[in-house]
Structures are given as C-alpha cells and as structure tokens.
XYZ file of C-alpha atoms in Angstrom:
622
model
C 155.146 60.937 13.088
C 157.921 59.198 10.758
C 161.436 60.914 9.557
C 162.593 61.169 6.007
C 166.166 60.746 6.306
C 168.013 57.351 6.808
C 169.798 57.252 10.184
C 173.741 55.965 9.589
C 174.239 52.739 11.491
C 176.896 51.737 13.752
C 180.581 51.597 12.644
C 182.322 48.280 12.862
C 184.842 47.738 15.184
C 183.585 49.456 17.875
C 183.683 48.467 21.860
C 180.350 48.434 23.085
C 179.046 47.703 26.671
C 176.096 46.090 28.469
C 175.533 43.745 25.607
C 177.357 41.054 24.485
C 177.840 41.770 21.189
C 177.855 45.019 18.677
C 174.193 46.197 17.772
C 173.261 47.551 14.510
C 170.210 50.012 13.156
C 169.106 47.290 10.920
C 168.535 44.805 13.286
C 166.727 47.533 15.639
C 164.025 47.779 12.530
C 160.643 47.574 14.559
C 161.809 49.627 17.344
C 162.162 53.032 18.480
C 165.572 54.212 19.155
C 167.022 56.704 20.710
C 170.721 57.867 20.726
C 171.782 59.261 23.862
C 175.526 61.201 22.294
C 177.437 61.756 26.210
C 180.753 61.830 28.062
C 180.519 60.909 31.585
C 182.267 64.142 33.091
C 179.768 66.100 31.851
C 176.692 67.154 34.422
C 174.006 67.797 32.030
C 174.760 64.734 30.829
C 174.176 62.992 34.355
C 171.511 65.461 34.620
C 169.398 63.555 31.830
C 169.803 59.971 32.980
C 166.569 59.952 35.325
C 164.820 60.954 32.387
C 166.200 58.059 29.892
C 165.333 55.646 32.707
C 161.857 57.443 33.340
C 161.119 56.641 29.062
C 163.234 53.052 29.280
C 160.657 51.842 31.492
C 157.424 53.588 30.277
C 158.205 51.941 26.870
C 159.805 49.241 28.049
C 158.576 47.014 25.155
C 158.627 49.732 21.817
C 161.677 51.567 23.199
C 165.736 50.662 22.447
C 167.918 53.290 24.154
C 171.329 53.090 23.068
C 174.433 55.676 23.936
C 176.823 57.002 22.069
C 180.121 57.979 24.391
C 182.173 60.779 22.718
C 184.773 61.316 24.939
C 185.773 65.046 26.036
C 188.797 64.032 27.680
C 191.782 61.622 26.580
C 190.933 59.396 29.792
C 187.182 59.103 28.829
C 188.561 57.758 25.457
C 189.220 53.960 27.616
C 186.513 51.523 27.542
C 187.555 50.264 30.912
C 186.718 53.877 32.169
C 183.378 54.336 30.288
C 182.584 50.363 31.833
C 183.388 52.308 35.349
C 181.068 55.055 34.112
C 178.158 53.117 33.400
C 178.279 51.234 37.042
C 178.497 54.454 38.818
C 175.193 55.773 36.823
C 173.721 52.625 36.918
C 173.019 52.498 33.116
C 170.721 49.542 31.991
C 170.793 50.343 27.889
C 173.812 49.412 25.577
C 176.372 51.563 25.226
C 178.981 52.253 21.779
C 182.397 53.314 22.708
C 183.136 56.391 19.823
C 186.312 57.180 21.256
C 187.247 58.428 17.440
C 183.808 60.610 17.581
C 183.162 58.718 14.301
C 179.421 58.665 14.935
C 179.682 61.897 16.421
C 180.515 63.224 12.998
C 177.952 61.218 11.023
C 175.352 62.532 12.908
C 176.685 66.249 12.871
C 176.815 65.901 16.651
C 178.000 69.573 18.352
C 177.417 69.372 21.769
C 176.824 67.159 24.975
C 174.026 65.878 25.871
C 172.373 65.185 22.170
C 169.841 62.907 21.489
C 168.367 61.691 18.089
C 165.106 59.733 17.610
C 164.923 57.142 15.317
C 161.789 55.357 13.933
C 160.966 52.106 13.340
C 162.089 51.808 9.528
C 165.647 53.651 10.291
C 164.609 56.866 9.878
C 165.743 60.376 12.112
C 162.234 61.582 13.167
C 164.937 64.660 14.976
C 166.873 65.883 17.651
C 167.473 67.763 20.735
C 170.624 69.362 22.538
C 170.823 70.097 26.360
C 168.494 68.769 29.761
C 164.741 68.698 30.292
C 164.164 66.089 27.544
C 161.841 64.120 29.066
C 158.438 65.879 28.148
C 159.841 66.247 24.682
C 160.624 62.741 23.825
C 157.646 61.513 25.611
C 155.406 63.119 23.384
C 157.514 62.202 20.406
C 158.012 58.554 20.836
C 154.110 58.412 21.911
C 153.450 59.894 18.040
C 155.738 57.699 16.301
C 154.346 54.310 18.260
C 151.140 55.197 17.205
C 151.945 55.736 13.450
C 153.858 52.533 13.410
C 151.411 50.682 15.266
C 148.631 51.272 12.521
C 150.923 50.424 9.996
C 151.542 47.298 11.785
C 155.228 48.056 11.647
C 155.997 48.187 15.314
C 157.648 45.686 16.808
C 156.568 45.011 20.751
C 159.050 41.851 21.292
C 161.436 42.628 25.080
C 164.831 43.101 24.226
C 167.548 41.945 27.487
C 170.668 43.077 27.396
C 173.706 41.404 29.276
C 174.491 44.534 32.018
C 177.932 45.343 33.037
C 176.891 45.180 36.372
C 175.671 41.613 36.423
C 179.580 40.755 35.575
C 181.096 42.730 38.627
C 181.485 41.718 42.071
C 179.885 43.552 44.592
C 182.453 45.587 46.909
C 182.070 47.137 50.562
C 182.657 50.490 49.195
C 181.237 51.386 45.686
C 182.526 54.543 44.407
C 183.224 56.521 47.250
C 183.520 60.362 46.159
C 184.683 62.488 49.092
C 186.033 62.130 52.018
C 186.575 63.943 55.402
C 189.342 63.487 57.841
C 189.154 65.600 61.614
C 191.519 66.150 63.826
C 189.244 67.200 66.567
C 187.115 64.060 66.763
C 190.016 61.651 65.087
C 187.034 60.916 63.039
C 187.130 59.858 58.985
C 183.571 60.206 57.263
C 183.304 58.748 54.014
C 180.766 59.462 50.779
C 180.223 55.668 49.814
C 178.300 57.190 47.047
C 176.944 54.533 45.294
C 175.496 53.356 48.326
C 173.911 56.104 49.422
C 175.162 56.513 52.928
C 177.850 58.243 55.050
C 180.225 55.831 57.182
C 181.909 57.234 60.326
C 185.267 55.871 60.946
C 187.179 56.289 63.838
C 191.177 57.417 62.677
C 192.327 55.447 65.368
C 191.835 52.314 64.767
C 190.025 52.361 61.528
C 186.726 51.122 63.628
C 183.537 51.285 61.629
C 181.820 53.646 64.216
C 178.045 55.014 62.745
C 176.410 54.584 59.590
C 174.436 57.470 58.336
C 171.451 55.994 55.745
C 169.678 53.428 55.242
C 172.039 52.606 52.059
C 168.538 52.755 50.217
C 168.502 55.380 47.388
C 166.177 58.238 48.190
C 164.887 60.710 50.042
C 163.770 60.895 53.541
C 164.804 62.075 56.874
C 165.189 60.530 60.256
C 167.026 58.457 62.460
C 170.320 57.250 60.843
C 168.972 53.758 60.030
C 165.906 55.288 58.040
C 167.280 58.364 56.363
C 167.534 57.869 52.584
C 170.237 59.754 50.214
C 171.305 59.809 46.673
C 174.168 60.155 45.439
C 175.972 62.292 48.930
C 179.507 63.358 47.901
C 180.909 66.489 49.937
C 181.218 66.953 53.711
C 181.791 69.440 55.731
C 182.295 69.295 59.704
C 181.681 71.168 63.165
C 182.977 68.799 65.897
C 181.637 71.838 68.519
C 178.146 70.728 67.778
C 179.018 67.072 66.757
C 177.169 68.008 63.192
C 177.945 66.567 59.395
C 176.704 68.755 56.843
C 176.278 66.851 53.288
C 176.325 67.620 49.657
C 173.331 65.126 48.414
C 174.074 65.392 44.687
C 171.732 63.979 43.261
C 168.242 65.167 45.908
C 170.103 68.833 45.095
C 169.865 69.193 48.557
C 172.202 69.964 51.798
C 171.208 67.778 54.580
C 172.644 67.972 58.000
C 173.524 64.771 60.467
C 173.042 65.443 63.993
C 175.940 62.868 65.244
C 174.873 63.153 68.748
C 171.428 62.291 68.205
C 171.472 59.769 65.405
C 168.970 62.096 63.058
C 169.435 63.576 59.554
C 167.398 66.434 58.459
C 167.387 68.504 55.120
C 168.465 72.230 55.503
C 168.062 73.415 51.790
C 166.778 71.953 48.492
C 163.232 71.179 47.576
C 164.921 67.473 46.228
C 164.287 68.507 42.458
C 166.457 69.941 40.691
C 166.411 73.537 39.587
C 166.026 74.250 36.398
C 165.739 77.992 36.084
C 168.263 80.187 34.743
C 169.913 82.480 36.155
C 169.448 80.709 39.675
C 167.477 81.968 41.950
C 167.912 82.325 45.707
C 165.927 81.363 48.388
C 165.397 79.472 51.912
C 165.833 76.369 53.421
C 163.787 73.508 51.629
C 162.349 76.102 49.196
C 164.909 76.557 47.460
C 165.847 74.602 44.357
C 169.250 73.549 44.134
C 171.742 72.053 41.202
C 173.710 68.885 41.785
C 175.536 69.993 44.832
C 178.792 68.403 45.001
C 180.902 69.707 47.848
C 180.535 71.932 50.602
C 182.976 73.904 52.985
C 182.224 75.431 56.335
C 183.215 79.108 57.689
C 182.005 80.202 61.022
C 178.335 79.883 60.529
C 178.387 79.821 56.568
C 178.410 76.730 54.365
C 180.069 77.434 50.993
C 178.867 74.978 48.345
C 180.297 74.053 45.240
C 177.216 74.039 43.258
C 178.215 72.053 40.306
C 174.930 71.636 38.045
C 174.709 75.580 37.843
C 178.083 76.104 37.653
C 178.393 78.118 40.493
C 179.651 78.588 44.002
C 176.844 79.178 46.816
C 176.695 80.433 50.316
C 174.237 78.474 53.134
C 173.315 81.259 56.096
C 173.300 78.569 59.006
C 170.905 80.399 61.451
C 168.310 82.154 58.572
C 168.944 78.776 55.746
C 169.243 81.473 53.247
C 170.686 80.143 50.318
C 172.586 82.646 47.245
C 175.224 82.400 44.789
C 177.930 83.411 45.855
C 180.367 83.597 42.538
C 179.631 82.904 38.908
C 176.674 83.806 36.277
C 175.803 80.247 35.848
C 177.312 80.675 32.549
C 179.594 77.618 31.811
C 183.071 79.144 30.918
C 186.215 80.240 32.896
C 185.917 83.814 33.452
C 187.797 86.147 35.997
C 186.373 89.234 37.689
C 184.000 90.554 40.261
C 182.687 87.149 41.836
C 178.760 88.048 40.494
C 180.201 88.921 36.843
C 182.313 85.392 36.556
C 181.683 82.374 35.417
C 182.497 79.044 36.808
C 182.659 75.277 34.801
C 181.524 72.184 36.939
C 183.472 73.265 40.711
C 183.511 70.210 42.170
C 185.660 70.109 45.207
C 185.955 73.377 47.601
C 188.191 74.029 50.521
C 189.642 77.453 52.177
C 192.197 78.940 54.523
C 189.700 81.002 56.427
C 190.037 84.063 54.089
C 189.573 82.350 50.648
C 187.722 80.005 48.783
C 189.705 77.592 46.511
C 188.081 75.354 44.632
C 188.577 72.606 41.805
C 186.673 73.619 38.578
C 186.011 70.267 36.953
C 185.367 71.197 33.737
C 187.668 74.029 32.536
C 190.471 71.818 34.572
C 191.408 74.488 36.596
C 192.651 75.348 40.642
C 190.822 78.640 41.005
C 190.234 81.143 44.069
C 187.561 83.412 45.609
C 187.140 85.698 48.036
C 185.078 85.262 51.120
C 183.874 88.364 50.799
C 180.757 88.780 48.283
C 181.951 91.942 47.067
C 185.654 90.360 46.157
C 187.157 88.623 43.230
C 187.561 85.725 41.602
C 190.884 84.289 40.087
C 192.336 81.090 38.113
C 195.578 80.035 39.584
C 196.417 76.732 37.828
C 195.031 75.145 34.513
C 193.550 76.066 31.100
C 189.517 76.427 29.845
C 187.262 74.148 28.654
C 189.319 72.497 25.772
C 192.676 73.205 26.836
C 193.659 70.167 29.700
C 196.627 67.695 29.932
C 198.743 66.591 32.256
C 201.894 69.539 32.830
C 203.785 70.245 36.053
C 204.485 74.041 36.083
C 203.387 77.642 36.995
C 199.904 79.527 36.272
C 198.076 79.372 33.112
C 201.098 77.151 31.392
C 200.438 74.640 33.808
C 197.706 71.540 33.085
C 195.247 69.023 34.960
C 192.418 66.734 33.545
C 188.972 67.444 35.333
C 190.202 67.403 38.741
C 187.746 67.033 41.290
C 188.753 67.584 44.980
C 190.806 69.954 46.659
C 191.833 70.541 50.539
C 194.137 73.286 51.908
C 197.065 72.154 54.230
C 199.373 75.010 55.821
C 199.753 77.025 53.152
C 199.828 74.601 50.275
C 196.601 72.421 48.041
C 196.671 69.211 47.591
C 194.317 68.554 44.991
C 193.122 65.316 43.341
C 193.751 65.409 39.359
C 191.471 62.627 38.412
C 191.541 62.026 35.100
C 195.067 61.971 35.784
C 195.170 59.583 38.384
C 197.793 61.807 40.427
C 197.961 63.980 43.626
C 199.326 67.341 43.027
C 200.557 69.547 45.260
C 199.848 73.347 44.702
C 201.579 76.858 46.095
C 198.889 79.437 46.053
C 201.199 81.846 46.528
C 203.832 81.084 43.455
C 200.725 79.259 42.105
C 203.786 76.333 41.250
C 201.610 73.119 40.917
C 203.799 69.687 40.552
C 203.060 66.134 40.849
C 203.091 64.832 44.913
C 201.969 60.986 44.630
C 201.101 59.119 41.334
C 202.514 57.298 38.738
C 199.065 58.891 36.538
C 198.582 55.069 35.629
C 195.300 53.544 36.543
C 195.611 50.764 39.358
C 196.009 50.504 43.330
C 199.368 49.966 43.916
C 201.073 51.415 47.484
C 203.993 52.905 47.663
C 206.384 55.567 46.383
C 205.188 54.892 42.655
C 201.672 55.071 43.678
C 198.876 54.099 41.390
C 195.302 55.832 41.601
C 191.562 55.073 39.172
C 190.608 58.616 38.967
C 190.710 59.813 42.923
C 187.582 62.334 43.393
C 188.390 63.182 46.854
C 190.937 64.540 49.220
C 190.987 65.223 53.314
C 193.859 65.683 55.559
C 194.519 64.871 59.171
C 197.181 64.051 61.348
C 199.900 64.353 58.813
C 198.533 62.515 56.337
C 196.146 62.879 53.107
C 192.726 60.726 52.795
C 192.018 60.305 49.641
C 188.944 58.623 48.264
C 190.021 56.688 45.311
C 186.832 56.210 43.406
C 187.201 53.878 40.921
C 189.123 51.592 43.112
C 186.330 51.100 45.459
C 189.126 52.088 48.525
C 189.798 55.136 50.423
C 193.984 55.816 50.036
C 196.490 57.353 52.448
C 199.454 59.348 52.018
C 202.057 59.928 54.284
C 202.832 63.707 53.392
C 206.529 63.657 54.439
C 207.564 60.501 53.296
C 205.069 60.350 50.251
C 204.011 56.529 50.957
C 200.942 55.775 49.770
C 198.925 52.963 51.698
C 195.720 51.454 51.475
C 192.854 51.872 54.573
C 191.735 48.921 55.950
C 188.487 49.440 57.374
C 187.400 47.266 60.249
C 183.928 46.585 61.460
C 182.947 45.890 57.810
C 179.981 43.155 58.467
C 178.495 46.603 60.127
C 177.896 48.066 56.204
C 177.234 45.296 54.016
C 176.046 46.362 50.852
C 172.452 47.331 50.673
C 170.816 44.846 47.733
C 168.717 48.364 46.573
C 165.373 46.223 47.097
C 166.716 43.174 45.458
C 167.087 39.597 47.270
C 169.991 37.019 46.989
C 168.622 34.119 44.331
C 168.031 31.161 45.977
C 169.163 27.945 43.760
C 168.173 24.651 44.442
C 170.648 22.165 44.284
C 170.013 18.117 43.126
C 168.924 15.649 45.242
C 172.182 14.204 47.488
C 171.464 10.488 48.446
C 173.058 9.130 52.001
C 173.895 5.649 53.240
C 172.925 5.902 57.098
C 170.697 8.569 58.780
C 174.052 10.007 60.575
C 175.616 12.394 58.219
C 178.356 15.093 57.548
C 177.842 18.041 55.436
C 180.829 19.804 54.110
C 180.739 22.893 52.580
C 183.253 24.469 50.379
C 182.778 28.504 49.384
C 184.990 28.727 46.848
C 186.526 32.257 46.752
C 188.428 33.942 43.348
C 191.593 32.560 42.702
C 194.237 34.777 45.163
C 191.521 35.364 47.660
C 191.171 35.133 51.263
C 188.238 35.579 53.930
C 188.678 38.985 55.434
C 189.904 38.755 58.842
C 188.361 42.606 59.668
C 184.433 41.208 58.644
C 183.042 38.560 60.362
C 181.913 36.078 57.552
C 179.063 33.388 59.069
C 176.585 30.633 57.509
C 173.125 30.390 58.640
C 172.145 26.663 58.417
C 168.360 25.486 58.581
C 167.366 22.092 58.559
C 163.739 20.443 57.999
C 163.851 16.695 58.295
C 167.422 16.854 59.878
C 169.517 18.217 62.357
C 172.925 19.795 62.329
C 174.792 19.357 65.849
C 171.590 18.255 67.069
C 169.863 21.071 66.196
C 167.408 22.500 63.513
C 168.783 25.987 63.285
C 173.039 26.760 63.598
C 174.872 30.068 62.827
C 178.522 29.924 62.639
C 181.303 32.463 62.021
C 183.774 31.481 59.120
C 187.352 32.079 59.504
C 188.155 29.337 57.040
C 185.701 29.192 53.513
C 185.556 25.178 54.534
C 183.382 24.304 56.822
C 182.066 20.836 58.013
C 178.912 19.935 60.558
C 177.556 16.541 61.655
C 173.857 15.789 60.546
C 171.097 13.060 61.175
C 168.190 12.291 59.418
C 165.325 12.732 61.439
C 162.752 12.282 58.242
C 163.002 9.900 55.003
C 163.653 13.222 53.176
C 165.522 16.813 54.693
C 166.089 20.023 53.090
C 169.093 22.283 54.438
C 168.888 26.131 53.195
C 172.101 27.182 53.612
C 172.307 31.262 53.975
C 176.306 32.335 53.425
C 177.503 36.019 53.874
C 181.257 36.403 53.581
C 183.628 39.189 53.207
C 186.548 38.400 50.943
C 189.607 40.252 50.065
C 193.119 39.801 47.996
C 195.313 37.867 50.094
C 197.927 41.197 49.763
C 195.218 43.911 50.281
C 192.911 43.580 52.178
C 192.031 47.138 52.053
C 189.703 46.299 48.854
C 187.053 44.399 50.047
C 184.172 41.854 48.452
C 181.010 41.088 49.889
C 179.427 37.307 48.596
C 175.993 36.349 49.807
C 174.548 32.787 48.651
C 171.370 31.236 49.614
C 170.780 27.445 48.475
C 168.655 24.482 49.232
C 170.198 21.328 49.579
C 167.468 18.425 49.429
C 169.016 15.149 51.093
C 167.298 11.342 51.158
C 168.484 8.105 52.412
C 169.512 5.496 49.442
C 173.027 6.857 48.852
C 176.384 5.126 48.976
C 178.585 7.244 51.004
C 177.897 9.356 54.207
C 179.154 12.691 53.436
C 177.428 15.360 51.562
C 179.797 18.346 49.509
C 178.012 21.500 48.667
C 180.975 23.491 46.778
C 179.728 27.058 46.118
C 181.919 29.346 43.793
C 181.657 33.005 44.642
C-alpha cells in the first residue's frame, strides 16, 4: 500500500511540543506518519488516545505519530494550554500548535478527530474522521510497512522525543477535576485525576483523612489501598450510609466507596467503552457506559452526566439499572421532550431536588431537566456549538466557554466557566448569569481579583465554594459573601505522595569524595527552586544507609527535614564506604503553600580515606 499524492509539510513558525525543535515531512522520509488533527475539549478526541498509544508502541520503531492541535475555542488557541493538555493525556508523540488552522486547511481538515496516514516517501496513503480507529490503521500501517520494507525504503531507526512531562515538576495534586464539599460529614473529597485516586479531607482542619486508590491507573476493586481507577472526576455523596459514588471517566464505569469499610466496588460499566449508537440500557457491570464525567444523587437515583454519548443517565440504586435519561446521543443543543433532545459533552450536573441542571461542555451552555422522565428539557444560559465567548447577561444573549462544573446553592448556580477562567453566578429563575470571582486571566492569585487555569469543578459547604482549579494543580475557596478567594492548604500531604505509575526514582552515582581522618561529617544541601521553602504541612525526611561507615554510630538513620540542610557525623569503619542517600521532600512557594511539590532523590555517595579536608558536601538541586 503507497499513496499518490504528496502530503504538505509543516508550516514554519509554528510552536510545537514534546520535542525540542520543529519537525518536518522531509526529514520523517523512512517512516510512517500519522497526523492525529484534535482540540483537547473534544471527547472523541480523548476517546482515540488509547488507540494512538496502543499503535505508538506496536510500531514503536516504523511508526512517527505527530498531532496537529486546531483549536475549537479561543483559549485552546495558547500553547501554554495545549502544553497543559498534553500532561493531562499523557501524550508521548510531538505535537504542532495550528492555532491559525493553517494545516487544517491544507489538508482539507472538516472535523475533530481526523487522522491522515502518510507513507514513507511523503505520500497520503488516506484518511479517517471520528473514534474506533484502531483496527483501521492497524491494518493500514501493517500494508504500507510491508511494501516499504521490500523496497528497502523503510526506515527502522528509534526516534526520542524530549516530553513535556520530563520538564515539569511533579505536584501533590495533578489535575484535580471535581470536587465535593458536605456539610453533614464536614468532609471535602477530591478527584486528583491524574492520579487516579479520591482523597478525603476533613473541612475542619484540612486533615488528609482516607485515600481511596492505589494512585495506580486501572481497574480493580477492593480495599482502598488496592482499588485501581482511571481518570475518576464526579462525586456524589450519602453521608446516611457513609458511601462515595464516582464517575470513573475513563473505565466508563460508576464505582461506589464504602467509607465505613475501606472497599470500592463497581456498580455499572463493563470498563470498555460503549460504542453503540443509540445507547443502549442495561444493568450493573453489563452495561457499557461512555466517559462518565459527573454524577448527582436523588433519593435512591444517581443521575450521571454521561459525557462520551452526550447524554444524561439515570443509575436505579437497588435494581443497578442503568438508562438515558435525556438526549438522542446526537451531539447538538436541542430543546424538547427529554428522549427527543440532544445534549453536547454535559460535564458537570447538580439539582435542587426537582431539577436537573447541568453544564453542557460543548455547546457552552447552563441547561435544565426535569426529574421526571416524561418532562422537558431547556437551555437557560449560553449559545450552540460555535457560538461561545465570554458575556455577562440574560438567556440565549448571554455567553460561556466550555464550562464544566456546576452546583446549586439556595436558589442560585454557581458554575465554573473554564475556558474562561471565571466563577459565574447564575439565577435560574431570571436565568441572569454574571461574573462572581475571576479576573478570566490564567494564574492563582487570591483575592478579590481572583485568578483561575481553567477551574473544572465546583462544591459548596459551609458558606463557601470549593472549587477544583485544574490546571493549577490546587483546590480554591471562595468566601460567597465577601467574594475572597483563598487557596486550600492541605495537611497530611506525606499521606498521598505521588504514585511514580510503576516507575522508580534514578539513582545517580556521585564521584569518589576523599577524607583526611576516618571521623567525618557529611553535609547535605537539597537545593530547592529559587523562592521555595520545605512545606511545613508534609513531613520531608532522608533515609541514610551506610556500608563501610556509620552515621551517629549507626549504619541505617532516618531523619525528618524541617530545614533542606542537613549535617550528620560519620566514621570510617572500612578503607572504602558507600552512603545511599534516599530524600523525599515536599516543597512549596514561600507565599503559597497551598501549591505543593513533591522531590524524591536517591544517590550513592562513595567515600575513601586520602583526602585533605574532613567534611563531605553532597548539594542536590531539585
């Protein structure tokens, strides 16, 4: 298999990520590409990523997959955003900034996802719009590596590209997208997404109290410290039975955490996703479900926004029978009878008791259900698919940019405009939506000119809006009366350091340090970013292990840090030691500690008599 017509190469000037420098078609010759044309709001775009990896690592040697972000909204048009973007997917391939949809146009690009195959001599081989691509380019790139193989035209040399990732320090929380404040238990649960786990915080203190998952990616039930999730966003609560019910995106499943027993168990979703159209209903893990991303409770009904199919569904919590409940599973931003509408993306849900109001992502919209199956379905705020912005005012006329959470508070929404980077308060009643906290510039600044990085979820309790700021790493808090917006300092933190997702800390060898006399001291120096301080909420400590030596008169020490100096008396016991130094600390800005950094080092420091002077410095940047 070959193409006939010459593939247009890469525009100059153009950002691109996870490389270090722009890539070109020519240079590519050899190689199968593949253009991956996305916008990171977009689910079917998300939807297709486990398939790119599945084909990045099956042809890990033949295989270049490159993508092409054309930006749907004006915030998805930043590199800095699409940077955020590829973290929170974990993309490993380059990535080409067409904020201009320049190659958009030379490739007569019309909708997201789109993916083109390229051959090894530059040529389109073709083409394919929407999800389930993996079969399809399987079989495809299998043909053209075997026509360019016997042509001796293939080119099998590994290509490694300089991730995003490996530039970015590793924080506490990574992209936490939902949260859940109640009153009952004056407990806080937060989605730290990216980490795959639930954290249970108390709201009086801000005491790390339980950890739900293992923080491993997957899929598995069990006791909190073995369950596995991917992806969990939504919560919903019942503090009568002590039990967390969870929107696991990306297992497209709901999976319920027993608090009072410590155990996690899946109610509904098979852990595929479903792929059938229109959706189908069914019970408890037999059902296949479609990126859930937030769910609701109501007496013993779980409403789900069910964001892959574009719908909203209803949970039966004593049969586990599982039904749409509004919307076709057509993507638009139709009104009507709730089976005859049609939803875009809802991503955050909420209600009063009598309705459902929900934030539908796509069409930027506030919209509103009834409970009842046999109601309606109305927009209250916002446009359609192509008509967003950023417009205080009334109805239709008014504008958001892919907002996605919502949470009803006595008779008003608060609801978390992401792409704008703004709270917005909302009457339901005069349907009057105005900016409540937010400058709508990206940052994390406190205060009464507030700065957000597109906020994804919202809570209240106690007088005050949670609000999980997503691409800040931090969970936010807002004073409803006064509108101050502060920054939650989590305690407990050395409880949830970040899971390494089956990776271990490098351990680097340092040179040989020579001393004078067998009696030693060993000062070490972790050398933090500039405006940094140890976090006095985490308890940083060193693990010191000495063969040859001992430290303190003794072959094994563990010491908490509440300085990033530390120094330790040694001997020689042996003509030549080795100390493997083991360093976890928690570091924050020395005026917010509310963001947090986790640092772990592990190095060998070799040490032999011969030396001039009696102390040994081991200075370790961070």
């Amino acid at each position: 298999m070959e193409g006939q017509l010459t593939a247009p190469d890469f525009p100059d000037g153009l950002e691109w990520l996870n490389t270090e420098r722009p890539l070109s078609l020519r240079e590519l010759r050899g190689k199968v590409v593949l253009l991956d044309f996305w916008t990171y709001c977009c689910i079917n775009c998300m939807h297709i990523l486990p398939d790119l990896k599945r084909l990045e690592r099956k042809y890990a040697n033949e295989l270049v997959v490159i993508g092409v972000h054309s930006a749907k909204f004006f915030t998805e048009q930043e590199t800095e955003n699409v940077r955020q973007a590829i973290l929170r997917y974990e993309i490993e391939h380059p990535v080409v900034n067409d904020n201009q949809m320049v190659i958009w146009s030379q490739y007569a690009v019309r909708a997201w996802p789109t993916l083109v195959l390229i051959d090894p001599q530059g040529k389109i081989v073709g083409y394919h719009s929407g999800e389930g691509i993996y079969e399809i380019f399987d079989k495809a790139i299998q043909q053209v590596i075997q026509t360019f193989e016997a042509r001796g035209q293939l080119d099998r040399t590994p290509l490694r590209f300089k991730l995003e990732r490996e530039r970015t320090p590793r924080t506490v929380l990574h992209f936490p997208g939902k949260v859940l404040a109640d009153e009952t238990s004056q407990r806080l649960f937060i989605a730290d997404s990216n980490h795959h786990r639930i954290l249970v915080v108390s709201l009086k203190d801000n005491t790390i109290q339980k950890v739900i998952g293992s923080g491993e990616a997957g899929f598995a039930d069990g006791a909190f410290d073995k369950a596995r999730f991917r992806n969990p966003q939504g919560m919903a609560y019942d503090p009568k039975t002590e039990t967390l019910y969870i929107a696991d995106t990306d297992n497209h499943a709901i999976r319920k955490a027993d608090l009072r027993r410590e155990q996690v168990e899946t109610l509904a979703g098979t852990g595929e996703q479903s792929r059938v159209y229109p959706p189908r209903p069914g019970k408890g893990k037999e059902v296949a479900l479609n990126s859930p991303w937030d769910v609701v409770l109501l007496g013993d009904t779980l409403y789900i926004a069910m964001a892959g199919s574009h719908q909203l569904w209803r949970l039966d919590l004593q049969t586990l029978q599982a039904e749409p409940h509004a919307g076709t599973g057509r993507e638009a931003c139709i009104d009507g009878p709730l089976p005859a509408s049609a939803l875009a993306q809802p991503s955050g849900i909420t209600t009063d008791g009598t309705k459902l109001y929900f934030a539908d992502s796509e069409v930027s919209c506030i919209r509103m259900a009834d409970v009842n199956p046999n109601g309606q379905l109305e927009t209250l705020v916002g446009g359609d698919l192509f008509e967003f912005g950023d417009r205080d005012g009334t109805g239709r006329a008014a504008r958001l940019q892919h907002p996605l959470g919502v949470v009803y508070v006595e008779g008003m929404l608060y609801v978390a405009d992401t792409y704008n980077n703004k709270i917005k308060r909302l009457d339901p009643k005069t349907r009057r939506i105005e900016t409540f906290v937010g400058t709508g510039e990206a940052g994390a600044t406190d205060g009464t000119q507030a700065r957000f990085d597109e906020p994804g979820g919202i809570s209240y309790a106690n007088g005050k809006l949670y609000v999980a700021d997503t691409n800040n790493h931090l969970i936010r808090v807002v004073d409803i009366k006064t509108r101050q917006v502060s920054t939650l300092t989590l305690k407990g933190l050395e409880r949830i350091r970040p899971p390494m997702q089956g990776q271990t800390a490098l351990v680097e060898t340092r040179p040989v340090a020579k001393v004078r006399d067998d009696s030693f001291t060993l000062r070490i120096e972790f050398r933090l970013p500039e405006g940094h301080k140890l976090n006095p909420h985490a308890r940083s400590q060193v693990f010191l292990k000495a063969e040859g030596a001992t430290l303190n008169g003794k072959t094994e020490v563990s010491l908490l840090l509440d300085q990033p100096t530390l120094e330790i008396a040694g001997t020689l016991t042996q003509p030549e030691a080795v100390i493997e130094i083991h360093g976890t600390l928690y570091h924050c800005e020395s005026h917010n500690e509310g963001l947090c950094y986790f640092a772990e080092r592990r190095l060998r420091q070799p040490i032999q008599r011969g030396g001039a002077e009696n102390q040994i410095l081991v200075s370790v940047p961070l």
